[in-house]
């Protein structure tokens, strides 16, 4: 078999693409914009094509390929929604063939090389998966408005809620406090850092900028929250504690086998892991495989089972 597979890890912030040959050797990689097929299907398609074209351009230095030579295996945020699945099926793509699954599914496949495991993915969004005998069950990941309680977007929103509550209590002055308690002082510092760094110095400015913002915009606040937590700011720590409690409760409730490996992946995994490990005895692991490798495995299985359809 000579198929080339372009494996996509499409999230709310960016789209990673890697072209693999059928044996699983990575040939080229590239990154483009967001690729959530539910929140913005048109943008997701654009990002997939953009990243794939960048990969093709790398391959063309050695041979001659175009998108029609590729099998697209897309693991994208929002893929579990029926509307997204229908839109993808109807999409007149430039690829030879296309398959779609969730970004969570490909992360679970890649984490343990297709073997049984449980997993939490922590990035712009957040969700959980249990992979058993090739079947992936997904939990959480209901989107920014309804869930994703451990996501970067949710943490950013919680930080802004703290700022809004503080402005309501103080009349908008981020430096005034008649209370010398550590929590009040930490709150003042937290609000000052968030509002100064992101240039929102009043309730009105916060609402104007974020009321209609995409999840990725909220997630931009998250690195500062972790930086403040690392400085022992009690407000930042409390927000991370909320998220960690949610993560650990979900992981413990879904693992039926104590020996089953449990992986923490995603753009925020390295930020979360020290806090999670300090609060739990769960054997929390990281994976050396990129999520795109899971998309390759997903396509590989499909191609092996129905190769005649692509012949």
PDB file of C-alpha atoms in Angstrom:
ATOM      1  CA  UNK A   1       0.000   0.000   0.000  1.00  0.00           C
ATOM      2  CA  UNK A   2       1.370   3.440  -0.959  1.00  0.00           C
ATOM      3  CA  UNK A   3      -1.139   5.775   0.649  1.00  0.00           C
ATOM      4  CA  UNK A   4       0.027   8.998   2.204  1.00  0.00           C
ATOM      5  CA  UNK A   5      -2.021  10.045   5.215  1.00  0.00           C
ATOM      6  CA  UNK A   6      -2.254  13.652   6.339  1.00  0.00           C
ATOM      7  CA  UNK A   7      -3.074  13.385  10.034  1.00  0.00           C
ATOM      8  CA  UNK A   8      -4.737  16.397  11.632  1.00  0.00           C
ATOM      9  CA  UNK A   9      -4.923  17.425  15.271  1.00  0.00           C
ATOM     10  CA  UNK A  10      -7.439  20.260  15.098  1.00  0.00           C
ATOM     11  CA  UNK A  11      -8.115  22.268  18.242  1.00  0.00           C
ATOM     12  CA  UNK A  12      -9.714  25.549  19.180  1.00  0.00           C
ATOM     13  CA  UNK A  13      -6.432  27.443  18.882  1.00  0.00           C
ATOM     14  CA  UNK A  14      -4.375  25.710  16.200  1.00  0.00           C
ATOM     15  CA  UNK A  15      -4.285  22.908  13.653  1.00  0.00           C
ATOM     16  CA  UNK A  16      -1.286  20.571  13.561  1.00  0.00           C
ATOM     17  CA  UNK A  17      -0.769  18.445  10.456  1.00  0.00           C
ATOM     18  CA  UNK A  18       1.691  15.624   9.783  1.00  0.00           C
ATOM     19  CA  UNK A  19       1.979  13.535   6.636  1.00  0.00           C
ATOM     20  CA  UNK A  20       2.734   9.859   7.314  1.00  0.00           C
ATOM     21  CA  UNK A  21       3.456   7.062   4.898  1.00  0.00           C
ATOM     22  CA  UNK A  22       1.498   3.861   5.408  1.00  0.00           C
ATOM     23  CA  UNK A  23       4.171   2.372   7.665  1.00  0.00           C
ATOM     24  CA  UNK A  24       3.831   5.288  10.096  1.00  0.00           C
ATOM     25  CA  UNK A  25       6.937   7.259   9.191  1.00  0.00           C
ATOM     26  CA  UNK A  26       6.410  11.022   9.563  1.00  0.00           C
ATOM     27  CA  UNK A  27       7.414  12.859   6.388  1.00  0.00           C
ATOM     28  CA  UNK A  28       6.425  16.489   6.978  1.00  0.00           C
ATOM     29  CA  UNK A  29       4.671  18.629   9.600  1.00  0.00           C
ATOM     30  CA  UNK A  30       3.071  22.075   9.739  1.00  0.00           C
ATOM     31  CA  UNK A  31       0.758  24.246  11.826  1.00  0.00           C
ATOM     32  CA  UNK A  32      -2.055  26.627  10.929  1.00  0.00           C
ATOM     33  CA  UNK A  33      -5.042  28.312  12.609  1.00  0.00           C
ATOM     34  CA  UNK A  34      -7.974  26.990  14.646  1.00  0.00           C
ATOM     35  CA  UNK A  35      -9.843  23.876  13.485  1.00  0.00           C
ATOM     36  CA  UNK A  36     -12.935  23.367  15.652  1.00  0.00           C
ATOM     37  CA  UNK A  37     -15.406  21.872  13.168  1.00  0.00           C
ATOM     38  CA  UNK A  38     -18.410  22.814  15.287  1.00  0.00           C
ATOM     39  CA  UNK A  39     -17.736  26.417  16.285  1.00  0.00           C
ATOM     40  CA  UNK A  40     -16.451  27.455  12.821  1.00  0.00           C
ATOM     41  CA  UNK A  41     -16.551  24.745  10.180  1.00  0.00           C
ATOM     42  CA  UNK A  42     -15.399  27.024   7.344  1.00  0.00           C
ATOM     43  CA  UNK A  43     -12.363  28.150   9.326  1.00  0.00           C
ATOM     44  CA  UNK A  44     -11.579  24.541  10.275  1.00  0.00           C
ATOM     45  CA  UNK A  45     -11.574  23.478   6.618  1.00  0.00           C
ATOM     46  CA  UNK A  46      -9.364  26.433   5.726  1.00  0.00           C
ATOM     47  CA  UNK A  47      -6.887  25.547   8.483  1.00  0.00           C
ATOM     48  CA  UNK A  48      -6.808  21.867   7.481  1.00  0.00           C
ATOM     49  CA  UNK A  49      -6.091  22.738   3.850  1.00  0.00           C
ATOM     50  CA  UNK A  50      -3.528  25.379   4.842  1.00  0.00           C
ATOM     51  CA  UNK A  51      -1.544  23.055   7.129  1.00  0.00           C
ATOM     52  CA  UNK A  52      -1.768  20.187   4.625  1.00  0.00           C
ATOM     53  CA  UNK A  53      -0.566  22.427   1.806  1.00  0.00           C
ATOM     54  CA  UNK A  54       2.414  23.509   3.897  1.00  0.00           C
ATOM     55  CA  UNK A  55       3.275  19.823   4.362  1.00  0.00           C
ATOM     56  CA  UNK A  56       2.912  19.172   0.641  1.00  0.00           C
ATOM     57  CA  UNK A  57       5.244  22.072  -0.100  1.00  0.00           C
ATOM     58  CA  UNK A  58       7.866  20.409   2.095  1.00  0.00           C
ATOM     59  CA  UNK A  59       7.428  17.086   0.285  1.00  0.00           C
ATOM     60  CA  UNK A  60       7.669  18.776  -3.102  1.00  0.00           C
ATOM     61  CA  UNK A  61      11.293  19.521  -2.361  1.00  0.00           C
ATOM     62  CA  UNK A  62      11.846  15.779  -2.769  1.00  0.00           C
ATOM     63  CA  UNK A  63       9.009  14.608  -5.031  1.00  0.00           C
ATOM     64  CA  UNK A  64       5.772  15.718  -6.662  1.00  0.00           C
ATOM     65  CA  UNK A  65       2.539  15.507  -4.661  1.00  0.00           C
ATOM     66  CA  UNK A  66      -0.668  17.473  -4.251  1.00  0.00           C
ATOM     67  CA  UNK A  67      -3.665  17.256  -1.936  1.00  0.00           C
ATOM     68  CA  UNK A  68      -5.378  14.741  -4.222  1.00  0.00           C
ATOM     69  CA  UNK A  69      -2.676  12.216  -3.276  1.00  0.00           C
ATOM     70  CA  UNK A  70      -3.550  12.382   0.419  1.00  0.00           C
ATOM     71  CA  UNK A  71      -5.977  10.541   2.656  1.00  0.00           C
ATOM     72  CA  UNK A  72      -7.184  13.078   5.227  1.00  0.00           C
ATOM     73  CA  UNK A  73      -7.583  11.783   8.767  1.00  0.00           C
ATOM     74  CA  UNK A  74      -8.905  14.672  10.850  1.00  0.00           C
ATOM     75  CA  UNK A  75      -9.176  14.549  14.618  1.00  0.00           C
ATOM     76  CA  UNK A  76     -10.914  17.798  15.445  1.00  0.00           C
ATOM     77  CA  UNK A  77     -12.543  19.536  18.345  1.00  0.00           C
ATOM     78  CA  UNK A  78     -16.323  19.586  17.875  1.00  0.00           C
ATOM     79  CA  UNK A  79     -16.356  16.388  15.813  1.00  0.00           C
ATOM     80  CA  UNK A  80     -18.750  14.615  18.177  1.00  0.00           C
ATOM     81  CA  UNK A  81     -21.628  16.907  17.188  1.00  0.00           C
ATOM     82  CA  UNK A  82     -24.017  15.554  14.527  1.00  0.00           C
ATOM     83  CA  UNK A  83     -24.066  18.886  12.699  1.00  0.00           C
ATOM     84  CA  UNK A  84     -20.278  18.773  12.352  1.00  0.00           C
ATOM     85  CA  UNK A  85     -20.247  15.176  11.154  1.00  0.00           C
ATOM     86  CA  UNK A  86     -22.845  15.980   8.488  1.00  0.00           C
ATOM     87  CA  UNK A  87     -20.989  19.075   7.323  1.00  0.00           C
ATOM     88  CA  UNK A  88     -17.740  17.115   7.043  1.00  0.00           C
ATOM     89  CA  UNK A  89     -19.397  14.319   5.083  1.00  0.00           C
ATOM     90  CA  UNK A  90     -20.839  16.868   2.629  1.00  0.00           C
ATOM     91  CA  UNK A  91     -17.617  18.868   2.328  1.00  0.00           C
ATOM     92  CA  UNK A  92     -16.231  18.779  -1.217  1.00  0.00           C
ATOM     93  CA  UNK A  93     -12.657  18.498  -0.040  1.00  0.00           C
ATOM     94  CA  UNK A  94      -9.569  18.450  -2.283  1.00  0.00           C
ATOM     95  CA  UNK A  95      -8.334  15.232  -0.656  1.00  0.00           C
ATOM     96  CA  UNK A  96      -8.405  11.734  -2.111  1.00  0.00           C
ATOM     97  CA  UNK A  97     -10.465  10.474   0.820  1.00  0.00           C
ATOM     98  CA  UNK A  98     -11.392  11.847   4.216  1.00  0.00           C
ATOM     99  CA  UNK A  99     -12.316  10.525   7.666  1.00  0.00           C
ATOM    100  CA  UNK A 100     -13.242  12.462  10.794  1.00  0.00           C
ATOM    101  CA  UNK A 101     -13.102  11.685  14.487  1.00  0.00           C
ATOM    102  CA  UNK A 102     -12.645  13.755  17.623  1.00  0.00           C
ATOM    103  CA  UNK A 103      -9.402  15.315  18.794  1.00  0.00           C
ATOM    104  CA  UNK A 104      -9.952  13.414  22.021  1.00  0.00           C
ATOM    105  CA  UNK A 105     -10.110  10.075  20.188  1.00  0.00           C
ATOM    106  CA  UNK A 106      -6.830  10.624  18.353  1.00  0.00           C
ATOM    107  CA  UNK A 107      -5.171  11.782  21.578  1.00  0.00           C
ATOM    108  CA  UNK A 108      -6.267   8.563  23.290  1.00  0.00           C
ATOM    109  CA  UNK A 109      -5.016   6.473  20.376  1.00  0.00           C
ATOM    110  CA  UNK A 110      -1.650   8.198  20.288  1.00  0.00           C
ATOM    111  CA  UNK A 111      -1.080   8.251  24.045  1.00  0.00           C
ATOM    112  CA  UNK A 112      -0.724   4.496  24.439  1.00  0.00           C
ATOM    113  CA  UNK A 113      -0.114   3.438  20.815  1.00  0.00           C
ATOM    114  CA  UNK A 114      -3.715   2.330  20.373  1.00  0.00           C
ATOM    115  CA  UNK A 115      -3.823   0.236  23.556  1.00  0.00           C
ATOM    116  CA  UNK A 116      -6.291   0.626  26.451  1.00  0.00           C
ATOM    117  CA  UNK A 117      -5.935   3.765  28.549  1.00  0.00           C
ATOM    118  CA  UNK A 118      -7.770   6.686  30.086  1.00  0.00           C
ATOM    119  CA  UNK A 119      -6.934  10.249  29.208  1.00  0.00           C
ATOM    120  CA  UNK A 120      -7.652  13.888  29.933  1.00  0.00           C
ATOM    121  CA  UNK A 121      -6.876  16.524  27.329  1.00  0.00           C
ATOM    122  CA  UNK A 122      -6.249  20.011  28.671  1.00  0.00           C
ATOM    123  CA  UNK A 123      -5.988  22.885  26.239  1.00  0.00           C
ATOM    124  CA  UNK A 124      -8.291  25.632  25.023  1.00  0.00           C
ATOM    125  CA  UNK A 125     -11.017  23.087  25.815  1.00  0.00           C
ATOM    126  CA  UNK A 126     -10.977  20.076  28.127  1.00  0.00           C
ATOM    127  CA  UNK A 127     -12.430  16.591  27.982  1.00  0.00           C
ATOM    128  CA  UNK A 128     -11.881  12.986  29.041  1.00  0.00           C
ATOM    129  CA  UNK A 129     -11.712   9.668  27.229  1.00  0.00           C
ATOM    130  CA  UNK A 130     -11.507   5.979  27.973  1.00  0.00           C
ATOM    131  CA  UNK A 131     -10.093   3.808  25.183  1.00  0.00           C
ATOM    132  CA  UNK A 132     -10.868   0.098  25.480  1.00  0.00           C
ATOM    133  CA  UNK A 133     -10.459  -2.465  22.718  1.00  0.00           C
ATOM    134  CA  UNK A 134     -10.280   0.310  20.138  1.00  0.00           C
ATOM    135  CA  UNK A 135     -13.555   1.921  21.214  1.00  0.00           C
ATOM    136  CA  UNK A 136     -13.389   5.444  22.608  1.00  0.00           C
ATOM    137  CA  UNK A 137     -15.892   6.759  25.157  1.00  0.00           C
ATOM    138  CA  UNK A 138     -15.847  10.505  25.677  1.00  0.00           C
ATOM    139  CA  UNK A 139     -16.858  12.420  28.810  1.00  0.00           C
ATOM    140  CA  UNK A 140     -17.057  16.142  29.428  1.00  0.00           C
ATOM    141  CA  UNK A 141     -15.916  18.318  26.561  1.00  0.00           C
ATOM    142  CA  UNK A 142     -19.346  19.925  26.173  1.00  0.00           C
ATOM    143  CA  UNK A 143     -17.940  23.205  24.942  1.00  0.00           C
ATOM    144  CA  UNK A 144     -17.051  26.530  26.470  1.00  0.00           C
ATOM    145  CA  UNK A 145     -20.595  27.651  27.264  1.00  0.00           C
ATOM    146  CA  UNK A 146     -21.791  24.410  28.845  1.00  0.00           C
ATOM    147  CA  UNK A 147     -18.703  22.681  30.222  1.00  0.00           C
ATOM    148  CA  UNK A 148     -14.943  22.323  29.713  1.00  0.00           C
ATOM    149  CA  UNK A 149     -14.422  23.128  33.392  1.00  0.00           C
ATOM    150  CA  UNK A 150     -10.673  22.473  33.262  1.00  0.00           C
ATOM    151  CA  UNK A 151      -9.999  24.247  29.990  1.00  0.00           C
ATOM    152  CA  UNK A 152      -7.831  27.250  29.368  1.00  0.00           C
ATOM    153  CA  UNK A 153     -10.920  29.102  28.185  1.00  0.00           C
ATOM    154  CA  UNK A 154     -12.797  28.310  31.395  1.00  0.00           C
ATOM    155  CA  UNK A 155      -9.868  29.382  33.583  1.00  0.00           C
ATOM    156  CA  UNK A 156      -9.663  32.641  31.648  1.00  0.00           C
ATOM    157  CA  UNK A 157     -13.372  33.230  32.135  1.00  0.00           C
ATOM    158  CA  UNK A 158     -13.095  32.511  35.866  1.00  0.00           C
ATOM    159  CA  UNK A 159     -10.259  35.042  36.118  1.00  0.00           C
ATOM    160  CA  UNK A 160     -12.391  37.702  34.461  1.00  0.00           C
ATOM    161  CA  UNK A 161     -15.281  36.881  36.801  1.00  0.00           C
ATOM    162  CA  UNK A 162     -12.942  37.528  39.732  1.00  0.00           C
ATOM    163  CA  UNK A 163     -12.016  40.874  38.178  1.00  0.00           C
ATOM    164  CA  UNK A 164     -15.649  41.860  37.613  1.00  0.00           C
ATOM    165  CA  UNK A 165     -16.596  40.958  41.188  1.00  0.00           C
ATOM    166  CA  UNK A 166     -13.643  42.985  42.465  1.00  0.00           C
ATOM    167  CA  UNK A 167     -14.625  46.027  40.403  1.00  0.00           C
ATOM    168  CA  UNK A 168     -18.179  45.766  41.729  1.00  0.00           C
ATOM    169  CA  UNK A 169     -16.875  45.694  45.304  1.00  0.00           C
ATOM    170  CA  UNK A 170     -14.286  48.470  44.992  1.00  0.00           C
ATOM    171  CA  UNK A 171     -15.720  50.774  42.393  1.00  0.00           C
ATOM    172  CA  UNK A 172     -13.043  49.815  39.899  1.00  0.00           C
ATOM    173  CA  UNK A 173      -9.875  50.803  41.760  1.00  0.00           C
ATOM    174  CA  UNK A 174      -7.332  47.994  41.483  1.00  0.00           C
ATOM    175  CA  UNK A 175      -5.042  49.527  44.110  1.00  0.00           C
ATOM    176  CA  UNK A 176      -7.404  50.463  46.929  1.00  0.00           C
ATOM    177  CA  UNK A 177      -7.968  48.218  49.922  1.00  0.00           C
ATOM    178  CA  UNK A 178      -8.665  48.953  53.553  1.00  0.00           C
ATOM    179  CA  UNK A 179      -8.168  45.317  54.473  1.00  0.00           C
ATOM    180  CA  UNK A 180      -4.701  43.928  55.098  1.00  0.00           C
ATOM    181  CA  UNK A 181      -5.683  40.245  54.869  1.00  0.00           C
ATOM    182  CA  UNK A 182      -3.565  38.057  52.602  1.00  0.00           C
ATOM    183  CA  UNK A 183      -6.576  37.007  50.515  1.00  0.00           C
ATOM    184  CA  UNK A 184      -7.660  40.595  49.859  1.00  0.00           C
ATOM    185  CA  UNK A 185      -4.109  41.631  48.990  1.00  0.00           C
ATOM    186  CA  UNK A 186      -3.749  38.612  46.701  1.00  0.00           C
ATOM    187  CA  UNK A 187      -7.057  39.468  45.052  1.00  0.00           C
ATOM    188  CA  UNK A 188      -5.905  43.030  44.442  1.00  0.00           C
ATOM    189  CA  UNK A 189      -2.639  41.802  42.942  1.00  0.00           C
ATOM    190  CA  UNK A 190      -4.433  39.156  40.859  1.00  0.00           C
ATOM    191  CA  UNK A 191      -6.882  41.675  39.409  1.00  0.00           C
ATOM    192  CA  UNK A 192      -4.123  44.212  38.799  1.00  0.00           C
ATOM    193  CA  UNK A 193      -1.993  41.668  36.902  1.00  0.00           C
ATOM    194  CA  UNK A 194      -4.872  40.352  34.786  1.00  0.00           C
ATOM    195  CA  UNK A 195      -6.288  43.750  33.877  1.00  0.00           C
ATOM    196  CA  UNK A 196      -2.928  45.430  33.202  1.00  0.00           C
ATOM    197  CA  UNK A 197      -1.529  42.571  31.136  1.00  0.00           C
ATOM    198  CA  UNK A 198      -4.659  42.248  29.011  1.00  0.00           C
ATOM    199  CA  UNK A 199      -5.421  45.982  28.932  1.00  0.00           C
ATOM    200  CA  UNK A 200      -8.913  45.856  30.414  1.00  0.00           C
ATOM    201  CA  UNK A 201      -9.085  48.398  33.197  1.00  0.00           C
ATOM    202  CA  UNK A 202     -12.823  48.482  33.910  1.00  0.00           C
ATOM    203  CA  UNK A 203     -15.914  46.276  33.955  1.00  0.00           C
ATOM    204  CA  UNK A 204     -17.125  47.948  30.779  1.00  0.00           C
ATOM    205  CA  UNK A 205     -13.899  47.179  28.953  1.00  0.00           C
ATOM    206  CA  UNK A 206     -14.003  43.536  30.049  1.00  0.00           C
ATOM    207  CA  UNK A 207     -17.573  43.127  28.840  1.00  0.00           C
ATOM    208  CA  UNK A 208     -16.905  44.938  25.576  1.00  0.00           C
ATOM    209  CA  UNK A 209     -13.876  42.788  24.769  1.00  0.00           C
ATOM    210  CA  UNK A 210     -15.016  39.373  25.992  1.00  0.00           C
ATOM    211  CA  UNK A 211     -18.815  39.203  25.808  1.00  0.00           C
ATOM    212  CA  UNK A 212     -18.673  37.816  22.264  1.00  0.00           C
ATOM    213  CA  UNK A 213     -15.106  36.510  22.273  1.00  0.00           C
ATOM    214  CA  UNK A 214     -14.093  33.039  21.081  1.00  0.00           C
ATOM    215  CA  UNK A 215     -12.828  30.491  23.649  1.00  0.00           C
ATOM    216  CA  UNK A 216      -9.260  30.924  22.405  1.00  0.00           C
ATOM    217  CA  UNK A 217      -9.384  34.593  23.456  1.00  0.00           C
ATOM    218  CA  UNK A 218     -10.244  33.621  27.025  1.00  0.00           C
ATOM    219  CA  UNK A 219      -7.531  30.959  26.989  1.00  0.00           C
ATOM    220  CA  UNK A 220      -4.911  33.637  26.328  1.00  0.00           C
ATOM    221  CA  UNK A 221      -5.303  34.658  29.989  1.00  0.00           C
ATOM    222  CA  UNK A 222      -4.389  31.213  31.349  1.00  0.00           C
ATOM    223  CA  UNK A 223      -0.561  31.386  31.270  1.00  0.00           C
ATOM    224  CA  UNK A 224      -0.703  34.378  33.602  1.00  0.00           C
ATOM    225  CA  UNK A 225      -2.991  32.487  36.004  1.00  0.00           C
ATOM    226  CA  UNK A 226      -0.446  29.664  36.270  1.00  0.00           C
ATOM    227  CA  UNK A 227       2.401  32.174  36.615  1.00  0.00           C
ATOM    228  CA  UNK A 228       0.596  33.843  39.537  1.00  0.00           C
ATOM    229  CA  UNK A 229      -0.180  30.441  41.084  1.00  0.00           C
ATOM    230  CA  UNK A 230       3.507  29.559  40.896  1.00  0.00           C
ATOM    231  CA  UNK A 231       4.106  32.730  42.921  1.00  0.00           C
ATOM    232  CA  UNK A 232       1.624  31.369  45.506  1.00  0.00           C
ATOM    233  CA  UNK A 233      -1.109  33.872  44.729  1.00  0.00           C
ATOM    234  CA  UNK A 234      -4.080  32.468  46.617  1.00  0.00           C
ATOM    235  CA  UNK A 235      -6.698  33.547  44.075  1.00  0.00           C
ATOM    236  CA  UNK A 236      -4.845  31.923  41.193  1.00  0.00           C
ATOM    237  CA  UNK A 237      -4.296  28.802  43.295  1.00  0.00           C
ATOM    238  CA  UNK A 238      -7.995  28.611  44.134  1.00  0.00           C
ATOM    239  CA  UNK A 239      -8.956  28.687  40.447  1.00  0.00           C
ATOM    240  CA  UNK A 240      -6.479  25.929  39.631  1.00  0.00           C
ATOM    241  CA  UNK A 241      -7.660  23.921  42.655  1.00  0.00           C
ATOM    242  CA  UNK A 242     -11.237  24.081  41.307  1.00  0.00           C
ATOM    243  CA  UNK A 243     -10.093  22.718  37.965  1.00  0.00           C
ATOM    244  CA  UNK A 244      -7.889  20.020  39.530  1.00  0.00           C
ATOM    245  CA  UNK A 245     -10.733  18.759  41.698  1.00  0.00           C
ATOM    246  CA  UNK A 246     -12.905  18.422  38.617  1.00  0.00           C
ATOM    247  CA  UNK A 247     -10.158  16.630  36.657  1.00  0.00           C
ATOM    248  CA  UNK A 248      -9.352  14.131  39.399  1.00  0.00           C
ATOM    249  CA  UNK A 249     -13.002  13.383  40.174  1.00  0.00           C
ATOM    250  CA  UNK A 250     -13.646  12.596  36.523  1.00  0.00           C
ATOM    251  CA  UNK A 251     -10.530  10.440  36.135  1.00  0.00           C
ATOM    252  CA  UNK A 252     -11.204   8.427  39.292  1.00  0.00           C
ATOM    253  CA  UNK A 253     -14.855   7.839  38.405  1.00  0.00           C
ATOM    254  CA  UNK A 254     -14.134   6.566  34.874  1.00  0.00           C
ATOM    255  CA  UNK A 255     -11.196   4.237  35.519  1.00  0.00           C
ATOM    256  CA  UNK A 256     -12.488   0.695  36.071  1.00  0.00           C
ATOM    257  CA  UNK A 257      -9.046  -0.917  36.058  1.00  0.00           C
ATOM    258  CA  UNK A 258      -6.474   0.312  38.586  1.00  0.00           C
ATOM    259  CA  UNK A 259      -3.633  -0.863  36.354  1.00  0.00           C
ATOM    260  CA  UNK A 260      -4.917   1.091  33.350  1.00  0.00           C
ATOM    261  CA  UNK A 261      -2.484   3.860  32.380  1.00  0.00           C
ATOM    262  CA  UNK A 262      -3.823   7.392  32.697  1.00  0.00           C
ATOM    263  CA  UNK A 263      -2.462  10.120  30.427  1.00  0.00           C
ATOM    264  CA  UNK A 264      -2.565  13.893  30.729  1.00  0.00           C
ATOM    265  CA  UNK A 265      -2.066  15.618  27.382  1.00  0.00           C
ATOM    266  CA  UNK A 266      -2.697  18.932  25.678  1.00  0.00           C
ATOM    267  CA  UNK A 267      -1.186  22.379  25.700  1.00  0.00           C
ATOM    268  CA  UNK A 268      -1.833  22.893  29.431  1.00  0.00           C
ATOM    269  CA  UNK A 269      -0.752  19.429  30.571  1.00  0.00           C
ATOM    270  CA  UNK A 270       2.700  20.499  31.760  1.00  0.00           C
ATOM    271  CA  UNK A 271       1.187  23.418  33.679  1.00  0.00           C
ATOM    272  CA  UNK A 272      -1.427  21.256  35.388  1.00  0.00           C
ATOM    273  CA  UNK A 273       0.646  18.160  36.156  1.00  0.00           C
ATOM    274  CA  UNK A 274       2.554  19.431  39.241  1.00  0.00           C
ATOM    275  CA  UNK A 275      -0.729  20.460  40.876  1.00  0.00           C
ATOM    276  CA  UNK A 276      -2.525  17.238  39.925  1.00  0.00           C
ATOM    277  CA  UNK A 277       0.313  15.051  41.182  1.00  0.00           C
ATOM    278  CA  UNK A 278       0.417  16.914  44.488  1.00  0.00           C
ATOM    279  CA  UNK A 279      -3.267  16.146  45.054  1.00  0.00           C
ATOM    280  CA  UNK A 280      -3.545  12.529  43.888  1.00  0.00           C
ATOM    281  CA  UNK A 281      -1.796   9.151  43.884  1.00  0.00           C
ATOM    282  CA  UNK A 282      -3.086   8.356  40.400  1.00  0.00           C
ATOM    283  CA  UNK A 283      -0.253   7.311  38.063  1.00  0.00           C
ATOM    284  CA  UNK A 284      -0.525  10.312  35.768  1.00  0.00           C
ATOM    285  CA  UNK A 285       1.578   9.883  32.615  1.00  0.00           C
ATOM    286  CA  UNK A 286       2.577  11.955  29.634  1.00  0.00           C
ATOM    287  CA  UNK A 287       2.913  10.686  26.085  1.00  0.00           C
ATOM    288  CA  UNK A 288       5.839  11.180  23.752  1.00  0.00           C
ATOM    289  CA  UNK A 289       3.628  10.695  20.690  1.00  0.00           C
ATOM    290  CA  UNK A 290       2.016  13.720  19.015  1.00  0.00           C
ATOM    291  CA  UNK A 291      -1.769  13.623  18.727  1.00  0.00           C
ATOM    292  CA  UNK A 292      -1.422  13.470  14.944  1.00  0.00           C
ATOM    293  CA  UNK A 293      -0.005   9.969  15.362  1.00  0.00           C
ATOM    294  CA  UNK A 294      -3.403   8.930  16.718  1.00  0.00           C
ATOM    295  CA  UNK A 295      -5.039  10.325  13.578  1.00  0.00           C
ATOM    296  CA  UNK A 296      -2.601   8.237  11.546  1.00  0.00           C
ATOM    297  CA  UNK A 297      -3.555   5.118  13.549  1.00  0.00           C
ATOM    298  CA  UNK A 298      -7.249   5.869  13.016  1.00  0.00           C
ATOM    299  CA  UNK A 299      -6.798   6.124   9.242  1.00  0.00           C
ATOM    300  CA  UNK A 300      -4.469   3.114   9.153  1.00  0.00           C
ATOM    301  CA  UNK A 301      -7.186   0.965  10.740  1.00  0.00           C
ATOM    302  CA  UNK A 302      -9.796   2.262   8.303  1.00  0.00           C
ATOM    303  CA  UNK A 303      -7.548   1.720   5.308  1.00  0.00           C
ATOM    304  CA  UNK A 304      -6.626  -1.811   6.308  1.00  0.00           C
ATOM    305  CA  UNK A 305     -10.287  -2.744   6.841  1.00  0.00           C
ATOM    306  CA  UNK A 306     -11.566  -1.297   3.584  1.00  0.00           C
ATOM    307  CA  UNK A 307      -8.578  -0.848   1.315  1.00  0.00           C
ATOM    308  CA  UNK A 308     -10.530  -1.876  -1.771  1.00  0.00           C
ATOM    309  CA  UNK A 309     -12.681   1.217  -1.392  1.00  0.00           C
ATOM    310  CA  UNK A 310      -9.643   3.401  -1.994  1.00  0.00           C
ATOM    311  CA  UNK A 311      -8.000   1.320  -4.641  1.00  0.00           C
TER     312      UNK A 311
END
